[in-house]
mmCIF file of C-alpha atoms in Angstrom:
data_model
loop_
_atom_site.group_PDB
_atom_site.id
_atom_site.type_symbol
_atom_site.label_atom_id
_atom_site.label_comp_id
_atom_site.label_asym_id
_atom_site.label_seq_id
_atom_site.Cartn_x
_atom_site.Cartn_y
_atom_site.Cartn_z
ATOM 1 C CA MET N 3 14.159 -14.237 -6.504
ATOM 2 C CA LYS N 4 12.712 -14.838 -3.740
ATOM 3 C CA GLU N 5 14.711 -11.428 -1.969
ATOM 4 C CA HIS N 6 11.987 -9.297 -4.048
ATOM 5 C CA ASP N 7 9.387 -12.114 -3.650
ATOM 6 C CA PHE N 8 9.888 -11.250 -0.136
ATOM 7 C CA ALA N 9 9.768 -7.221 -0.734
ATOM 8 C CA LYS N 10 6.618 -7.630 -2.791
ATOM 9 C CA GLY N 11 4.491 -10.123 -0.029
ATOM 10 C CA MET N 12 5.634 -6.776 1.979
ATOM 11 C CA THR N 13 4.547 -4.094 -0.280
ATOM 12 C CA MET N 14 1.106 -5.948 -1.182
ATOM 13 C CA GLY N 15 0.517 -7.068 2.963
ATOM 14 C CA ILE N 16 1.074 -2.861 4.369
ATOM 15 C CA VAL N 17 -0.870 -2.353 1.212
ATOM 16 C CA ALA N 18 -3.758 -5.326 2.743
ATOM 17 C CA GLY N 19 -4.309 -3.270 6.070
ATOM 18 C CA VAL N 20 -4.236 -0.263 5.539
ATOM 19 C CA ALA N 21 -6.939 -1.323 3.568
ATOM 20 C CA MET N 22 -8.191 -3.098 5.687
ATOM 21 C CA GLY N 23 -7.545 -0.027 7.925
ATOM 22 C CA VAL N 24 -10.216 2.327 5.743
ATOM 23 C CA ALA N 25 -12.396 -0.728 4.815
ATOM 24 C CA MET N 26 -12.779 -0.056 8.710
ATOM 25 C CA ALA N 27 -12.023 3.220 10.505
ATOM 26 C CA PRO N 28 -15.780 5.104 11.884
ATOM 27 C CA LYS N 29 -17.814 6.853 9.387
ATOM 28 C CA LYS N 30 -17.278 9.992 11.098
ATOM 29 C CA ARG N 31 -13.451 10.861 11.801
ATOM 30 C CA SER N 32 -13.814 11.957 8.278
ATOM 31 C CA SER N 33 -10.078 13.807 8.014
ATOM 32 C CA ILE N 34 -9.241 10.789 8.771
ATOM 33 C CA GLN N 35 -10.513 8.405 6.063
ATOM 34 C CA LYS N 36 -8.934 11.119 4.039
ATOM 35 C CA ALA N 37 -5.372 11.251 4.759
ATOM 36 C CA ALA N 38 -5.720 7.562 4.946
ATOM 37 C CA ASP N 39 -7.346 6.777 1.171
ATOM 38 C CA LYS N 40 -4.016 9.531 0.669
ATOM 39 C CA ALA N 41 -2.434 7.304 1.330
ATOM 40 C CA MET N 42 -3.814 3.906 0.579
ATOM 41 C CA LYS N 43 -3.059 6.057 -2.822
ATOM 42 C CA THR N 44 0.728 6.826 -1.838
ATOM 43 C CA MET N 45 1.484 3.276 -1.535
ATOM 44 C CA GLY N 46 0.505 2.212 -4.202
ATOM 45 C CA GLN N 47 2.147 4.684 -6.547
ATOM 46 C CA VAL N 48 5.429 3.481 -3.964
ATOM 47 C CA MET N 49 4.277 -0.595 -5.042
ATOM 48 C CA GLU N 50 4.293 -0.210 -8.681
ATOM 49 C CA GLU N 51 8.008 2.940 -8.510
ATOM 50 C CA LEU N 52 9.465 -0.214 -6.633
ATOM 51 C CA SER N 53 8.468 -2.765 -8.696
ATOM 52 C CA ASP N 54 9.422 -0.753 -11.606
ATOM 53 C CA GLU N 55 12.444 -0.712 -9.707
ATOM 54 C CA MET N 56 13.400 -4.352 -9.084
ATOM 55 C CA GLY N 57 11.874 -6.148 -12.534
ATOM 56 C CA LEU N 58 9.022 -7.338 -12.137
ATOM 57 C CA HIS N 59 6.923 -5.776 -14.021
#
C-alpha cells in the first residue's frame, strides 16, 4: 500500500511541477508553452492510466 502512495505522490508532484513551469513560462515563447501544454495533457493521461493499472480508482 505504501508503494502505491509513494508512486501516486511522485506522479502528482511531477504534474504540479510541470503546471508551475507552464504558469511561469514567458509568453513570447509560444512554441515552448504549446509543448508544455501538450506534456501536461500527456502526464494527466499517464497518471490516470497508472492509477487504473495500480487499482487506485
